[in-house]
CSV table of C-alpha atoms and ligand atoms in Angstrom, one decimal:
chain,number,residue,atom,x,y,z
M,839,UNK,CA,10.0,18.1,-3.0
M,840,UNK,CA,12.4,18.2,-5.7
M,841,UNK,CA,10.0,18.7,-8.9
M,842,UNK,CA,12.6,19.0,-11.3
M,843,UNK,CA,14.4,15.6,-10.5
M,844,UNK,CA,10.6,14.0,-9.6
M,845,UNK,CA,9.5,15.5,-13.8
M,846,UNK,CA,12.7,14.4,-15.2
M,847,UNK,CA,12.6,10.8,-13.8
M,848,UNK,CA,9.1,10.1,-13.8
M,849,UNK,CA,7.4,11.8,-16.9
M,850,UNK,CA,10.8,12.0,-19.1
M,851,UNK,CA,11.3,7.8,-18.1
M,852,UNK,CA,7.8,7.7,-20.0
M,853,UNK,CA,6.0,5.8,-17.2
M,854,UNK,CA,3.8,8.2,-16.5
M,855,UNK,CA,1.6,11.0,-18.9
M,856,UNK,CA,1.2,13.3,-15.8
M,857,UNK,CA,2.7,14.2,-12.7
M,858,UNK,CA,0.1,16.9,-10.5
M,859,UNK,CA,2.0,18.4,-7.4
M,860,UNK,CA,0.4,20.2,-5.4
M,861,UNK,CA,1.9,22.0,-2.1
M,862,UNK,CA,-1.1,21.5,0.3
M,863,UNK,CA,-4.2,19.1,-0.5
M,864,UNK,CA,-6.7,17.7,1.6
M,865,UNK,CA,-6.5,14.0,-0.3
M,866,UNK,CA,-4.4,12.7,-3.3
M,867,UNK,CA,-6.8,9.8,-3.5
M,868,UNK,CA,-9.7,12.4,-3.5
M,869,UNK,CA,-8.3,14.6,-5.9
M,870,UNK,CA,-7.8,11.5,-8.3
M,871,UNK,CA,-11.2,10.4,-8.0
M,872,UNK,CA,-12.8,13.8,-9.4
M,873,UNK,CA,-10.9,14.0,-11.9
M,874,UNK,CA,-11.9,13.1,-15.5
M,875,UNK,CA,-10.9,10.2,-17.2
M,876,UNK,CA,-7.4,9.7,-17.1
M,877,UNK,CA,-4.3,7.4,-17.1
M,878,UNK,CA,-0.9,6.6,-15.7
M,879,UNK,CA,-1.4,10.3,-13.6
M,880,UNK,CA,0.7,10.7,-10.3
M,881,UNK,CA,-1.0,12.6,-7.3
M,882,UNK,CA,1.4,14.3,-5.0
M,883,UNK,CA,1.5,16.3,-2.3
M,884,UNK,CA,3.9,17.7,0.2
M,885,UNK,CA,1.0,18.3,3.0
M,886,UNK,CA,-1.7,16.2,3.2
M,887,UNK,CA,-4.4,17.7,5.4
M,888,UNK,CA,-6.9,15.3,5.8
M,889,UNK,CA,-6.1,11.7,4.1
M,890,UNK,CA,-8.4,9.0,4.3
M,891,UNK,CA,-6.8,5.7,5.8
M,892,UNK,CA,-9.2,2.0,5.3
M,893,UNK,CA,-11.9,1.4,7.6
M,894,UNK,CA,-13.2,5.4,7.0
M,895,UNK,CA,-9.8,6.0,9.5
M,896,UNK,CA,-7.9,9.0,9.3
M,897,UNK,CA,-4.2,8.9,7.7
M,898,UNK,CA,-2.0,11.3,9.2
M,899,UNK,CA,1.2,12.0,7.0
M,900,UNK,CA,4.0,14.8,8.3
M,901,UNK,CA,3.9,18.3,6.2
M,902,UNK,CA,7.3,18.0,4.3
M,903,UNK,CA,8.7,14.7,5.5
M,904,UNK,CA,6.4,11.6,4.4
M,905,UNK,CA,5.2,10.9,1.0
M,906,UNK,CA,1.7,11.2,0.0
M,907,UNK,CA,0.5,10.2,-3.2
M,908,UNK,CA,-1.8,8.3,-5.6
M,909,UNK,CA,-1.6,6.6,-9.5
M,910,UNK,CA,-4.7,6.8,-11.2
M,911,UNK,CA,-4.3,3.6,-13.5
M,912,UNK,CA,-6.8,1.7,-16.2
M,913,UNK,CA,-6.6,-2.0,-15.7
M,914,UNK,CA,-8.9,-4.4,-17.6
M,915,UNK,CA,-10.1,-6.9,-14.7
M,916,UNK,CA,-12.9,-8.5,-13.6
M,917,UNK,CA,-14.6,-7.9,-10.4
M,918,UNK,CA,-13.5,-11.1,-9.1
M,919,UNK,CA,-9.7,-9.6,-9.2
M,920,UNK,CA,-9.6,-6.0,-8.1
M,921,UNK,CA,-7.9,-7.2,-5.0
M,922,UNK,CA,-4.8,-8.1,-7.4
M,923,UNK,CA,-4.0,-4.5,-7.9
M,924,UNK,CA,-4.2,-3.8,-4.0
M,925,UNK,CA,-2.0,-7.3,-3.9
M,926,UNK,CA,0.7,-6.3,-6.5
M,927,UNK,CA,1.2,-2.4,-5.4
M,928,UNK,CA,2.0,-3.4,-1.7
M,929,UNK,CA,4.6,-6.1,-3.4
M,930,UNK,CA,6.2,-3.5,-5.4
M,931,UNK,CA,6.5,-1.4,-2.4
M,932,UNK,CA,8.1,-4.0,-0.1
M,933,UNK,CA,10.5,-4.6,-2.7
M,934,UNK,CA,11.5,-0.7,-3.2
M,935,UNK,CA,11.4,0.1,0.4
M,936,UNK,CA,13.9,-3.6,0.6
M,937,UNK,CA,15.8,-2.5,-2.4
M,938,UNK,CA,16.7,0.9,-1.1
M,939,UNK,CA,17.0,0.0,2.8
M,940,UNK,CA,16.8,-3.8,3.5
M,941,UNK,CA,19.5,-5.0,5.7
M,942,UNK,CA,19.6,-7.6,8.9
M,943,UNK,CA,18.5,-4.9,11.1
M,944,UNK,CA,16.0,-3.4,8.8
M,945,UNK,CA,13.4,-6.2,8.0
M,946,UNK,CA,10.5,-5.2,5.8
M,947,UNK,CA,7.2,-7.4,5.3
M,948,UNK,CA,4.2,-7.7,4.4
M,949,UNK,CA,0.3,-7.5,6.4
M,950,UNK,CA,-2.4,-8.6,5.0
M,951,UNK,CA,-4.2,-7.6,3.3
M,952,UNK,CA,-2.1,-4.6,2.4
M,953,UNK,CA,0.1,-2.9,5.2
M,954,UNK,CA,4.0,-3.0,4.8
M,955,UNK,CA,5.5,-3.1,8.3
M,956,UNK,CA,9.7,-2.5,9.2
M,957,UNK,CA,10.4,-4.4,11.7
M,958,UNK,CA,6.9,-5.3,13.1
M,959,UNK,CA,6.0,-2.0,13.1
M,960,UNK,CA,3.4,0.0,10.1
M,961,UNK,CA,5.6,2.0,8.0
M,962,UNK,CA,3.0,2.2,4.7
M,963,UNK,CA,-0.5,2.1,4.4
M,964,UNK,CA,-2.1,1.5,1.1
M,965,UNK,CA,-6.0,2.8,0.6
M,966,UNK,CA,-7.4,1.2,-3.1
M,967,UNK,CA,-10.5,2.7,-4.8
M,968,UNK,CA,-12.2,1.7,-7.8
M,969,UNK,CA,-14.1,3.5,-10.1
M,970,UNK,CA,-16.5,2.6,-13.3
M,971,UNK,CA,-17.1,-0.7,-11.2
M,972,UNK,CA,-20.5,-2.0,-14.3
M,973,UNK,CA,-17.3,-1.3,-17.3
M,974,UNK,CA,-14.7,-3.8,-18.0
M,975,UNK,CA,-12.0,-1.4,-18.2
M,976,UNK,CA,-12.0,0.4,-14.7
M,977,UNK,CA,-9.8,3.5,-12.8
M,978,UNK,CA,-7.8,2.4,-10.2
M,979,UNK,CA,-6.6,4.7,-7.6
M,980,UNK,CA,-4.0,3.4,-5.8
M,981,UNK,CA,-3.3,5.9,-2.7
M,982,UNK,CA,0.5,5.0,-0.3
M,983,UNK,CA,1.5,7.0,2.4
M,984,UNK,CA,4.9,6.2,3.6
M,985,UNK,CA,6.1,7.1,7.1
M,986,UNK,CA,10.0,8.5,5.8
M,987,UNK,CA,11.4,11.2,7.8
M,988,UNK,CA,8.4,11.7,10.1
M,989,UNK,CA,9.5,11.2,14.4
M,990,UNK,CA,7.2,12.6,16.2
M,991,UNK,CA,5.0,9.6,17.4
M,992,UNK,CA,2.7,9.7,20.6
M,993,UNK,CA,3.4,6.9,22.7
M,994,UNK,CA,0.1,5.4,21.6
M,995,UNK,CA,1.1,5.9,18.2
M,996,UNK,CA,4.7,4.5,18.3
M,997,UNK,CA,3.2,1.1,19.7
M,998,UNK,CA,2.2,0.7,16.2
M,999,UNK,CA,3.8,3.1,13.5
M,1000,UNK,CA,7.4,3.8,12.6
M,1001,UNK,CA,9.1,5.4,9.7
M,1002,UNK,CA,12.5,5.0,8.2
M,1003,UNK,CA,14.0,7.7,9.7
M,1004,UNK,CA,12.6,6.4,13.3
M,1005,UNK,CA,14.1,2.9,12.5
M,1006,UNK,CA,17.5,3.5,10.4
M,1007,UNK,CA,18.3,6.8,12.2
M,1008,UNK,CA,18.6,8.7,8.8
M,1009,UNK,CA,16.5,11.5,6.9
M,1010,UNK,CA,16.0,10.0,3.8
M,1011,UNK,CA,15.3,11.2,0.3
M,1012,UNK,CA,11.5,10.8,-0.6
M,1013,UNK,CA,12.1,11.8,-4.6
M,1014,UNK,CA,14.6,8.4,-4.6
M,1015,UNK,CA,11.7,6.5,-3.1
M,1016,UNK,CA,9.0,7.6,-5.7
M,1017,UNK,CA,11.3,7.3,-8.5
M,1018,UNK,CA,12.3,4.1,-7.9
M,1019,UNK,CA,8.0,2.9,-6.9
M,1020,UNK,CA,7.0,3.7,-10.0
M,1021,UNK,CA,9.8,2.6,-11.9
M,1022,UNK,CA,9.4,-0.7,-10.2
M,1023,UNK,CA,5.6,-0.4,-10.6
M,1024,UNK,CA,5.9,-0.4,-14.4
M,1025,UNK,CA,9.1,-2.8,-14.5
M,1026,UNK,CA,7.3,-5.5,-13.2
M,1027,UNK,CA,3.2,-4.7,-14.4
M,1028,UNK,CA,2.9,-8.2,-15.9
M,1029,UNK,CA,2.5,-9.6,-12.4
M,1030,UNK,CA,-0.8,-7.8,-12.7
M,1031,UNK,CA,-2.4,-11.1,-15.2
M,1032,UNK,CA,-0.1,-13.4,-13.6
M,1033,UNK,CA,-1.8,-13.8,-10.2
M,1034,UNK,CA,-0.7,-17.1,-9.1
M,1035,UNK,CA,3.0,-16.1,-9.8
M,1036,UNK,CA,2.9,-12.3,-7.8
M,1037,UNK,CA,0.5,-14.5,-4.6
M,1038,UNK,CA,3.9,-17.2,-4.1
M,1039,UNK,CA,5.8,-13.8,-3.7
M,1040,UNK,CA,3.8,-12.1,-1.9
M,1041,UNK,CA,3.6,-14.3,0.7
M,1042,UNK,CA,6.7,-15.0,0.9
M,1043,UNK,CA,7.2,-11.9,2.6
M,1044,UNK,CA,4.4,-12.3,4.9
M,1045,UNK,CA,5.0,-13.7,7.9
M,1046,UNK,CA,1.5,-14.4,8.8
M,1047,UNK,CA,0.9,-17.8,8.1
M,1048,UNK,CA,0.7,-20.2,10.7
M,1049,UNK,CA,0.6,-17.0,13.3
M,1050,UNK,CA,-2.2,-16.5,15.9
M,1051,UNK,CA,-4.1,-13.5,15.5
M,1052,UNK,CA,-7.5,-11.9,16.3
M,1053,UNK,CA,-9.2,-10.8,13.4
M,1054,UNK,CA,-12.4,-8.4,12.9
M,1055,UNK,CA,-14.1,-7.7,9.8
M,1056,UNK,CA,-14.6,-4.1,10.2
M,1057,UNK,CA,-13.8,-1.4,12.8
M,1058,UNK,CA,-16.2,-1.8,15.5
M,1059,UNK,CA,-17.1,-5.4,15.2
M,1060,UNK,CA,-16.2,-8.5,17.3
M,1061,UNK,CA,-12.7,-9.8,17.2
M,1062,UNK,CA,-12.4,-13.8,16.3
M,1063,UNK,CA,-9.1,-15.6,17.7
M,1064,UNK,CA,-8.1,-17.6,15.1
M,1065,UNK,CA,-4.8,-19.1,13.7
M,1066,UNK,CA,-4.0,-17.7,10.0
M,1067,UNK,CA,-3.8,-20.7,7.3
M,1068,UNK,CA,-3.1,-19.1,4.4
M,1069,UNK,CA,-3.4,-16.2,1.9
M,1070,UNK,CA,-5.2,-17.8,-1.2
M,1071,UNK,CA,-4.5,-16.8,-4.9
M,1072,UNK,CA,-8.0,-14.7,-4.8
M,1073,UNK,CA,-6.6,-12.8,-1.7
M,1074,UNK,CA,-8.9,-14.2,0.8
M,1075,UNK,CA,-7.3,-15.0,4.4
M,1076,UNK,CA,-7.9,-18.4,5.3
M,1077,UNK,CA,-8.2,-18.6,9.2
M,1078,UNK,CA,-9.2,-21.7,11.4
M,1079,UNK,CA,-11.6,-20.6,14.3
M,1080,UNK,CA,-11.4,-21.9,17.7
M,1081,UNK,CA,-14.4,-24.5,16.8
M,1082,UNK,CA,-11.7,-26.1,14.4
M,1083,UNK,CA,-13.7,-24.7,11.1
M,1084,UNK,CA,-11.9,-22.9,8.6
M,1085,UNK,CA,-13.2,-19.9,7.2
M,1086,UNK,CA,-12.2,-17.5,4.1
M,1087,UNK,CA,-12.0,-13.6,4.7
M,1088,UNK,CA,-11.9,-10.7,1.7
M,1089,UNK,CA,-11.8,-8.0,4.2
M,1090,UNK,CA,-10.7,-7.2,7.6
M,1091,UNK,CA,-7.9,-6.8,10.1
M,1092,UNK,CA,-5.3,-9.0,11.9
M,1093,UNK,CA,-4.0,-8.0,14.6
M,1094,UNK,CA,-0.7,-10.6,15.8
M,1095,UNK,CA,-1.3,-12.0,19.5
M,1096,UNK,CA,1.8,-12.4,21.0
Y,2100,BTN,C1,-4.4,2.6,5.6
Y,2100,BTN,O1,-3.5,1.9,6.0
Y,2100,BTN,O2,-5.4,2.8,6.3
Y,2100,BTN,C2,-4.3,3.2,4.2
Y,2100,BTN,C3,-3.7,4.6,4.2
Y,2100,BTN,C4,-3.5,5.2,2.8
Y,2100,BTN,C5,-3.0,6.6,2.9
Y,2100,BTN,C6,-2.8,7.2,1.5
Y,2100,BTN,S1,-1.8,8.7,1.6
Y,2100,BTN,C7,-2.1,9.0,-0.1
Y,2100,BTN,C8,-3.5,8.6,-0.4
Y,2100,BTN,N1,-4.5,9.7,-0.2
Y,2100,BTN,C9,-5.3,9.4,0.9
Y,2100,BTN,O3,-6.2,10.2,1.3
Y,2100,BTN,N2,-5.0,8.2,1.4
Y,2100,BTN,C10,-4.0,7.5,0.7
């Protein structure tokens, strides 16, 4: 990682107050949760040995190749719209990763409730926490890993996963992709009390509505058929069941049937 270019940009921009790098750390999301009060801090790490992925899962980032990092961040919201933040950093990753790489062959979009995909196929995961949950001001940690110059999938794996070296055939430069997240995280921050405004963009790059998918609440529970209807402003997924009834989700994970 280039620190000099990542302190110059980043701190010098005055976006952020802090920028922690370490080499090697088991979780940047972990590491922002212990530590005291704090705001506009970026968490970064070259190696990432044991990052925590939704659903308790494990998320697996290559030593030296993918970025792995988390913004602590106050916000003053309710606890009717944390999912906004969740909402508004996977829209401001879609549009860097589009920015810096979107072309006909290169199609970026968005998976409820939070996974950015290149061309059908997981390229970001996003893990949210929230601490100081009883306060109206809370912490946000908002944790991305980004598949970038990572190519060693299993088979099992690449079903799934890619990463923008897999799909454009290029190493590219993770300190252009930070710098131009976070500059495009502050740019566009308003978004963040405007959620009717960021929900008609964000579903515009979704291309789940009106899809058939199967759908299951958490890891190891049933999964429901069920034909997507919409993604409402408060982030639920509206799905209609087999029985014909509708039915509003906060949680949980689609999978596309084909
Ligand atoms: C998911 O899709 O399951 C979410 C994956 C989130 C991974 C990132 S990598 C940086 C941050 N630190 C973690 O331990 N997890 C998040």
């Amino acid at each position: 990682m280039i620190l000099n270019l990542l302190k110059d940009e980043l701190i010098n921009s005055y976006h952020l107050s802090c920028l922690i790098y370490f080499k090697e750390l088991p979780s940047t999301n972990k590491f922002a949760k212990d530590l005291p009060v704090s705001n506009d801090v970026l968490i970064l790490t070259d190696h990432q040995t044991s990052g925590n992925g939704r659903f308790g899962r494990k998320w697996v980032s290559s030593s030296g190749c993918d970025l792995a990092f988390s913004i602590v961040k106050k916000f003053d919201l309710g606890i009717d719209s944390l999912h906004i933040v969740n909402f508004y950093s996977s829209y401001t990753m879609i549009l860097t990763l589009s920015e810096l790489f979107g072309s006909s062959s290169n199609k970026f979009t968005l998976k409820w409730p939070n996974d950015i995909l290149l061309n059908g196929k997981k390229v970001c995961g996003i893990l949210l926490e929230v601490q100081d949950l009883n306060v109206q001001v809370k912490k946000f940690i908002i944790g991305l890993g980004v598949n970038i110059n990572s190519n060693n999938f299993s088979d099992e794996i690449a079903k799934k996963a890619t990463s923008l070296l897999a799909s454009t055939g290029k190493i590219q430069s993770r300190e252009d992709i930070l710098i131009k997240f976070v500059s495009n995280f502050y740019k566009n921050i308003k978004f963040i009390s405007q959620p009717d405004k960021l929900m008609v963009f964000w579903k515009d790059l979704t291309e789940v509505i009106g899809k058939k998918i199967n759908f299951k609440i958490v890891e190891d529970s049933e999964e429901i058929s069920a034909v997507a209807e919409n993604i409402e402003t408060d982030g639920g997924l509206k799905v209609k069941m087999q029985n014909g009834e509708s039915k509003v989700f906060y949680s949980g994970e689609i999978t596309f049937v084909y």
